[in-house]
mmCIF file of C-alpha atoms and ligand atoms in Angstrom:
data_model
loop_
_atom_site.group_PDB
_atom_site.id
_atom_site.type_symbol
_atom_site.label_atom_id
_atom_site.label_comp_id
_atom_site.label_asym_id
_atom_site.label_seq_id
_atom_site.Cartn_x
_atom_site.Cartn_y
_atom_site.Cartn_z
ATOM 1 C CA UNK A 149 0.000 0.000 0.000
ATOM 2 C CA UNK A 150 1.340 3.492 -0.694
ATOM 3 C CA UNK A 151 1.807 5.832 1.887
ATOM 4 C CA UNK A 152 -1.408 7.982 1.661
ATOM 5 C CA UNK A 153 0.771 10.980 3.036
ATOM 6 C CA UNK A 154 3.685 10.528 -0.036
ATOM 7 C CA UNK A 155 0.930 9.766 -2.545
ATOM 8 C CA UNK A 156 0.669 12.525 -5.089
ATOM 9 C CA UNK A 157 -2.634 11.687 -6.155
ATOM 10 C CA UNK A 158 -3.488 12.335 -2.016
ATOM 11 C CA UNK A 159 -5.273 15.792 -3.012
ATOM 12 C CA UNK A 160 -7.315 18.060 -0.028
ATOM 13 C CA UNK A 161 -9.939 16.185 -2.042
ATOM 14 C CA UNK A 162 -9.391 12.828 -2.168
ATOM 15 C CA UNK A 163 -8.924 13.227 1.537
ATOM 16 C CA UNK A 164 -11.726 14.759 2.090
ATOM 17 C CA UNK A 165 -13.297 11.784 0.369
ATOM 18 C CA UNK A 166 -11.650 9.519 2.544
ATOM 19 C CA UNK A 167 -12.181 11.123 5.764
ATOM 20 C CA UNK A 168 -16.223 10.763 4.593
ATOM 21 C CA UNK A 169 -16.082 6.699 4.040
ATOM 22 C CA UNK A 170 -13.731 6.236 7.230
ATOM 23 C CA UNK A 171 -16.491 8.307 8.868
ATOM 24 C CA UNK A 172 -19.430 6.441 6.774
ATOM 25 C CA UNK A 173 -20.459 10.066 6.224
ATOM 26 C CA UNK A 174 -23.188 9.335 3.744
ATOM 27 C CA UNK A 175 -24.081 6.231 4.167
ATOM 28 C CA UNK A 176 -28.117 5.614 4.080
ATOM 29 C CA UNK A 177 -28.443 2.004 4.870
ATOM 30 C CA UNK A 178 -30.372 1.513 2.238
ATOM 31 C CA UNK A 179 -29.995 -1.451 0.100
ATOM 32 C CA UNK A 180 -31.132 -2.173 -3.978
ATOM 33 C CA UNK A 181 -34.038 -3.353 -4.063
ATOM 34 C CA UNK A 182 -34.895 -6.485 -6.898
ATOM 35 C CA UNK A 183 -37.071 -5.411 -10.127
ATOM 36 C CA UNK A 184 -40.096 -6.884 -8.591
ATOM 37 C CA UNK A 185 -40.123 -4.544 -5.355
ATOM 38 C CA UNK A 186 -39.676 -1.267 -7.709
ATOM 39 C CA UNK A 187 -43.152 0.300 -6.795
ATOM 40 C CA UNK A 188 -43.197 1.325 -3.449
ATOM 41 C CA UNK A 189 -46.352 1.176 -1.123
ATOM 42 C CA UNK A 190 -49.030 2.808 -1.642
ATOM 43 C CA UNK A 191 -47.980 3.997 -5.430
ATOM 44 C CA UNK A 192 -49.477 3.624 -9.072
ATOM 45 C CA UNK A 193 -47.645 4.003 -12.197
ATOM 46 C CA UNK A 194 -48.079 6.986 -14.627
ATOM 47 C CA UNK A 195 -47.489 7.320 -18.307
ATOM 48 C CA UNK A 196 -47.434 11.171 -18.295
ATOM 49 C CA UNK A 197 -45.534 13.464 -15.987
ATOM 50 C CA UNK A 198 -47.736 15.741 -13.490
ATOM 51 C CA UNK A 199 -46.875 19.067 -12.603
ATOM 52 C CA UNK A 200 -47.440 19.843 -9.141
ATOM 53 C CA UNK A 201 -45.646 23.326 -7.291
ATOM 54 C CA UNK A 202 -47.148 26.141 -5.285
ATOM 55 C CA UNK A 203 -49.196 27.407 -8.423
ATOM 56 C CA UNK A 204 -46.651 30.129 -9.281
ATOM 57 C CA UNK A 205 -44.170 29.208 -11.883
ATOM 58 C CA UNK A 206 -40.948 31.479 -12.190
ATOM 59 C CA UNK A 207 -39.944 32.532 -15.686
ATOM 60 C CA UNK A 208 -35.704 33.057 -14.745
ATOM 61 C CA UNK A 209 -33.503 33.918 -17.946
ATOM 62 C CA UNK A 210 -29.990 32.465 -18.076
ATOM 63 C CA UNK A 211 -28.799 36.702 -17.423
ATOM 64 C CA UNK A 212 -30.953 36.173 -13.133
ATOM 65 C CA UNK A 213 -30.145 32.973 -13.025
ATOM 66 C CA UNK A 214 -28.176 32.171 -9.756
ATOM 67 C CA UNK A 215 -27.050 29.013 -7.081
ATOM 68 C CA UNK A 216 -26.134 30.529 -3.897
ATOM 69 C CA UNK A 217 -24.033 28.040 -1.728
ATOM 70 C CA UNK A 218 -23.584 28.737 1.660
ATOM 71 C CA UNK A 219 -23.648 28.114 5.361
ATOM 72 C CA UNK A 220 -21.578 25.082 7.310
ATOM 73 C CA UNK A 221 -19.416 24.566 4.130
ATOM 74 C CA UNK A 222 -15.448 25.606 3.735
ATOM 75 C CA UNK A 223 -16.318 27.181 0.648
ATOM 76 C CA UNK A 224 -19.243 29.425 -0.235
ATOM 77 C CA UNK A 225 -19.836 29.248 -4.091
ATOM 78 C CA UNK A 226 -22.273 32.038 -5.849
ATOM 79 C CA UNK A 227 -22.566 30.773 -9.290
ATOM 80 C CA UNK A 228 -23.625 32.232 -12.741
ATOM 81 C CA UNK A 229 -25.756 30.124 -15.071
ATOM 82 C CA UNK A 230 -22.261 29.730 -17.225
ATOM 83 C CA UNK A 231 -20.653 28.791 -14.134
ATOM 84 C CA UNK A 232 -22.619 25.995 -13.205
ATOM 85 C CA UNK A 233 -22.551 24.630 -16.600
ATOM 86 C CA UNK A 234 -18.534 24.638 -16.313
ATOM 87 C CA UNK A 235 -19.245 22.151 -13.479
ATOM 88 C CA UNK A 236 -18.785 18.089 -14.086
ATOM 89 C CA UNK A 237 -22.082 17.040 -16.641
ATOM 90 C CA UNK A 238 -23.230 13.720 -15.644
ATOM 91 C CA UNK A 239 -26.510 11.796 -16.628
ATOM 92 C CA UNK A 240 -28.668 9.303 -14.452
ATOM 93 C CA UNK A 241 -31.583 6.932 -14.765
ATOM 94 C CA UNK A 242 -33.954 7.134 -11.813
ATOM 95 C CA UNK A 243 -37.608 6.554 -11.158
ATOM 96 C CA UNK A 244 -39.972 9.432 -9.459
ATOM 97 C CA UNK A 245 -42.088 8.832 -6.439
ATOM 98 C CA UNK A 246 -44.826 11.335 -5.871
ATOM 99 C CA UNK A 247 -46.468 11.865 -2.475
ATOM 100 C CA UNK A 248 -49.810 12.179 -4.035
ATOM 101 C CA UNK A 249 -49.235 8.298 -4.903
ATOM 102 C CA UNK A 250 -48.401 9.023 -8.595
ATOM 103 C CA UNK A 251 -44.655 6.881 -9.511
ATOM 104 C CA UNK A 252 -43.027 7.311 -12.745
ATOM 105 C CA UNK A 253 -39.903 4.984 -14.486
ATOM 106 C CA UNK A 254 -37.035 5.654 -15.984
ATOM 107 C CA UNK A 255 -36.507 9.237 -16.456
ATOM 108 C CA UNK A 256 -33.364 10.456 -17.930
ATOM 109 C CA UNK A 257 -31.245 13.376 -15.814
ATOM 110 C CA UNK A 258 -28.436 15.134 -16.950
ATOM 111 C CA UNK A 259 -27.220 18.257 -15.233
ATOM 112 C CA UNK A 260 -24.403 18.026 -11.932
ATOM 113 C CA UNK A 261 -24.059 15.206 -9.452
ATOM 114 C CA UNK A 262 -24.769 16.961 -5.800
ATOM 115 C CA UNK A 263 -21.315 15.072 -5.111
ATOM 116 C CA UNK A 264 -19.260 16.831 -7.979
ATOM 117 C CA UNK A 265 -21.259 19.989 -5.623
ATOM 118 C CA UNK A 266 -19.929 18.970 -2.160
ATOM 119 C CA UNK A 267 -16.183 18.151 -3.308
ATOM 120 C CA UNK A 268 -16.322 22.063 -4.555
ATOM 121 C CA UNK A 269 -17.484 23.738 -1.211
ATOM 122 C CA UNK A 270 -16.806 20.604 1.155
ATOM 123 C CA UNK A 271 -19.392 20.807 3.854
ATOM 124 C CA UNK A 272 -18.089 21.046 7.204
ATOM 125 C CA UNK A 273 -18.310 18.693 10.086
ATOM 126 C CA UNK A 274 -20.812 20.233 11.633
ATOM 127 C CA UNK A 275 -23.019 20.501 8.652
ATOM 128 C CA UNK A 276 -25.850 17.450 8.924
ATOM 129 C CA UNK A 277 -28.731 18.917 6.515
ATOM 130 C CA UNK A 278 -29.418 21.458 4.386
ATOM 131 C CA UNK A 279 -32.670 23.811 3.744
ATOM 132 C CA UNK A 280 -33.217 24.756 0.138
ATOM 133 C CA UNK A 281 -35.059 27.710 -0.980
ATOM 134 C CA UNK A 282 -36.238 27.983 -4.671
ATOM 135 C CA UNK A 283 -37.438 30.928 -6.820
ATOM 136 C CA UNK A 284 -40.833 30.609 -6.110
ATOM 137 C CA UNK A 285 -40.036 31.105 -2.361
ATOM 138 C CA UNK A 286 -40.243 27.149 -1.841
ATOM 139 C CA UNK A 287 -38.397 25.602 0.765
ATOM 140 C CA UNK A 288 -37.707 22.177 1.559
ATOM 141 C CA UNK A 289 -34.887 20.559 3.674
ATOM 142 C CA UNK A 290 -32.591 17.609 3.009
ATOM 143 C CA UNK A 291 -30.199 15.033 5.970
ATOM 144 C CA UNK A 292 -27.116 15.905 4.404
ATOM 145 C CA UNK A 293 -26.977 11.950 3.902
ATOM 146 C CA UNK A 294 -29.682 12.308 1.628
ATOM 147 C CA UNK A 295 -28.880 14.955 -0.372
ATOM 148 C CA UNK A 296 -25.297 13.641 -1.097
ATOM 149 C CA UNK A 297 -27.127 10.474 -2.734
ATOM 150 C CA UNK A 298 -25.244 8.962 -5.226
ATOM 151 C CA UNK A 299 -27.678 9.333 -7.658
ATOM 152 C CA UNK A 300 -29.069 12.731 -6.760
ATOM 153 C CA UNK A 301 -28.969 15.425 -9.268
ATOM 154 C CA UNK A 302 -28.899 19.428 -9.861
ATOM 155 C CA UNK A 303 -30.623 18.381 -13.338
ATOM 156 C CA UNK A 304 -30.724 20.572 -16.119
ATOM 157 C CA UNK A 305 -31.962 18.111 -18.748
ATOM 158 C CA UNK A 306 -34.821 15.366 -18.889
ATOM 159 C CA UNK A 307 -34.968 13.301 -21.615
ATOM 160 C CA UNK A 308 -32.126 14.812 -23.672
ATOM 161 C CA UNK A 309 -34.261 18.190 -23.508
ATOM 162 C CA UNK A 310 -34.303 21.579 -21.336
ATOM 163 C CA UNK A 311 -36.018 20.989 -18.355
ATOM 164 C CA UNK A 312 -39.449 22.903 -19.149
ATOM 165 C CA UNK A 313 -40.407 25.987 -17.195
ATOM 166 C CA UNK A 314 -43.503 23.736 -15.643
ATOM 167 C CA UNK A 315 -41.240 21.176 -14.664
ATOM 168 C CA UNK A 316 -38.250 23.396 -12.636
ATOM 169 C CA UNK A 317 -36.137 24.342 -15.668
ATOM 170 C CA UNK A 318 -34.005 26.041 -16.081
ATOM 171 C CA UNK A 319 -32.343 23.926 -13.244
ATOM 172 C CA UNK A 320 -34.048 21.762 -10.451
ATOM 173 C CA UNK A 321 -32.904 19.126 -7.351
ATOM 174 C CA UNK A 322 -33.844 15.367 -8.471
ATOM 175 C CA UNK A 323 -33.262 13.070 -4.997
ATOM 176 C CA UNK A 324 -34.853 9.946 -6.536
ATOM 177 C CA UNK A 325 -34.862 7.587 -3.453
ATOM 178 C CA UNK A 326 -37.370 10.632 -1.291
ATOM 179 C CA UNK A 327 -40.743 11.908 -2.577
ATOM 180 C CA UNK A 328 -40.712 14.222 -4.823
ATOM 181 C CA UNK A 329 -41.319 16.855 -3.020
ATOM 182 C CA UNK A 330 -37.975 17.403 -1.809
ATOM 183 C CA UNK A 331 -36.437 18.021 -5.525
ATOM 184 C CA UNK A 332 -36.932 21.289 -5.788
ATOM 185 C CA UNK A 333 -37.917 23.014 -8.747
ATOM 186 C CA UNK A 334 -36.262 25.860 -9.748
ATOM 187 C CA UNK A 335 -33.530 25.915 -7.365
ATOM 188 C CA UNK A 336 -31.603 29.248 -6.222
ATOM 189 C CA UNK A 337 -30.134 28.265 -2.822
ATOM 190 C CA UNK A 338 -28.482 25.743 -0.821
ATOM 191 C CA UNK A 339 -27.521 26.369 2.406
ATOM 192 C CA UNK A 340 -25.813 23.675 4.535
ATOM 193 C CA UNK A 341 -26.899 23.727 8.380
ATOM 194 C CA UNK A 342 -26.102 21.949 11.533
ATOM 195 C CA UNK A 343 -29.755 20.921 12.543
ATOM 196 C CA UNK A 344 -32.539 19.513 10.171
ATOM 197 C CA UNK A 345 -35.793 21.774 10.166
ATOM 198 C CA UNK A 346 -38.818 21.799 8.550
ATOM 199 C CA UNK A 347 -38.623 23.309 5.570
ATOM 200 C CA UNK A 348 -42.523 24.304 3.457
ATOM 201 C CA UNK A 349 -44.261 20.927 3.333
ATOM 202 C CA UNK A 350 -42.633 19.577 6.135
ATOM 203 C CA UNK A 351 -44.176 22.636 8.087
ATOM 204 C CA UNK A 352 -47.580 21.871 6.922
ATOM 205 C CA UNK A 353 -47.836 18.402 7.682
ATOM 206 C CA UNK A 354 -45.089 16.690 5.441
ATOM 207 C CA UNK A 355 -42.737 13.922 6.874
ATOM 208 C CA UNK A 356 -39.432 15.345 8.134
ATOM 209 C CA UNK A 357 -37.743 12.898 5.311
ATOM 210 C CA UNK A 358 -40.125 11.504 3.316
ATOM 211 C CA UNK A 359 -38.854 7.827 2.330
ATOM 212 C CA UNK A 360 -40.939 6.625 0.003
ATOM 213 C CA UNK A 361 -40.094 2.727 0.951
ATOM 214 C CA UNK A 362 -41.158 3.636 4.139
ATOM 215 C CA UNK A 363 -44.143 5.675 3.031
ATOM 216 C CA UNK A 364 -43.273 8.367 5.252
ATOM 217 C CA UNK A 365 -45.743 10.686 3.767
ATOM 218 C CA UNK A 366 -46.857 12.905 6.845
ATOM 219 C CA UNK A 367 -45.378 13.915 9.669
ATOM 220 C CA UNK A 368 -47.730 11.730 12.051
ATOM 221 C CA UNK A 369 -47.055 8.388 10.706
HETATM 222 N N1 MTE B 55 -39.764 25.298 -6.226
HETATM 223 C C1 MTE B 55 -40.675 24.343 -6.039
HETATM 224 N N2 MTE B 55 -40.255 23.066 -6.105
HETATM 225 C C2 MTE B 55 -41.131 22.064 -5.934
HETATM 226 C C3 MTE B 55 -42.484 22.326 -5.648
HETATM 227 C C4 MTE B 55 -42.883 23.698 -5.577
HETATM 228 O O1 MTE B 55 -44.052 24.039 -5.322
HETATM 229 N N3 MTE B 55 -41.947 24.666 -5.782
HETATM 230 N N4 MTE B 55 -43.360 21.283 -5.448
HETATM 231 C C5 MTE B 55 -42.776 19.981 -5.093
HETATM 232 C C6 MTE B 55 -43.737 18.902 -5.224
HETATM 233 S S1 MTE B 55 -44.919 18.767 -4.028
HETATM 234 C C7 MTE B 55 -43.611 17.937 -6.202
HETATM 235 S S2 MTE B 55 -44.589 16.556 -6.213
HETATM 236 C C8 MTE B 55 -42.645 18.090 -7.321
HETATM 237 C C9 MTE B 55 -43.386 18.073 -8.634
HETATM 238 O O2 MTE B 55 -42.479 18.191 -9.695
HETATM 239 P P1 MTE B 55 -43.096 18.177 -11.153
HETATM 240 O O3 MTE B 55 -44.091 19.309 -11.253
HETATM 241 O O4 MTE B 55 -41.943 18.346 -12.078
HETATM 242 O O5 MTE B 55 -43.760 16.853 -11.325
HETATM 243 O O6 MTE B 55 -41.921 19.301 -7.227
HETATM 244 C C10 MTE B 55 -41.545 19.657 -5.925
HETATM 245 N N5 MTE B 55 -40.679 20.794 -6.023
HETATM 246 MO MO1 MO B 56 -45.814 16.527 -4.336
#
């Protein structure tokens, strides 16, 4: 084994990185689930895609675009809609689950993995969720575990196509393994924070987390 300390490749990063799995920093404890066990409970498959938000759907040109980053993180990050297309692209395959009991397969993300995000402003220690405030004045808050998913995306591209207006475009949160209420649609701020708190739905009678598998749609179940 090569001396981690000598190694060139041993980056602040890669550190970082390692200082997360000796820590088990985002590990869920969740485990795949077999073909047959893709619908959770309670859930019905759609065709079609629903659009569901607050009512009010924010029109924001590339020129107002902006991703605020900030809070328990080493480095804040205020980014430009060419700057966050300078970021890592990457594309994923995920399935949407809907709190209103609507699921949908197989929808194809492109746009930045949350994890390309956290190696840029590496959250601090004391950072264990984060509250996330959209243009619409949506809020909704994330276990830092959760939002550094593997698989979750700051997607600006569904289907090979823009992300419509209706839908969160130009650029909107998709945490496939929660409801879908916690991918927030047009996206403007992420701020990392030392407690979890309720964040819109959550306030009004949402689950704190929302696991679909666990059909933790309200916050009395
Ligand atoms: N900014 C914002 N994001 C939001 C919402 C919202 O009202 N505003 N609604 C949430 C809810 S309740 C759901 S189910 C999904 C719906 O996303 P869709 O309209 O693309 O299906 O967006 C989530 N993200
Ligand atoms: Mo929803």
């Amino acid at each position: 084994m090569a001396d981690e300390t000598s190694d060139p490749q041993a980056t602040k990063l890669t550190n970082t990185k390692r200082k997360w799995a000796a820590e088990g920093r985002f590990l869920t404890g969740r485990i795949s689930r077999p073909e047959t066990d893709r619908l959770p409970p309670g859930q019905h498959l759609v065709k079609n895609w629903p659009v569901l938000d607050l009512g009010q759907q924010p029109q924001i040109s590339e020129l107002q675009w902006r991703l605020d980053v900030r809070g328990a993180v080493e480095n804040t990050l205020t980014l430009d809609w060419a700057g966050f297309l300078s970021l890592p692209q990457s594309q994923s395959l995920s399935d949407i689950h809907c709190v209103t009991t609507w699921s949908r397969y197989d929808n194809r993300w492109q746009g930045v993995m949350v994890r390309d995000l956290l190696d840029l402003v590496h959250p601090t220690p004391e950072a264990n969720a984060v509250m996330l405030t959209s243009f619409d004045g949506y809020t909704t808050n994330l276990l830092l575990s959760d939002f550094a998913a593997a698989d979750a995306l700051l997607a600006t591209h569904w289907e090979g196509e823009p992300i419509s207006r209706e839908h969160g475009g130009p650029m909107r949160l998709v945490v496939p393994h929660l409801y879908f209420w916690k991918s927030a649609k047009w996206l403007t701020r992420i701020e990392f924070i030392r407690e979890d708190r309720p964040g819109f739905w959550e306030k009004n009678g949402y689950h704190l987390r929302g696991d679909p598998w666990a059909e933790q749609r309200y916050s009395d179940d």
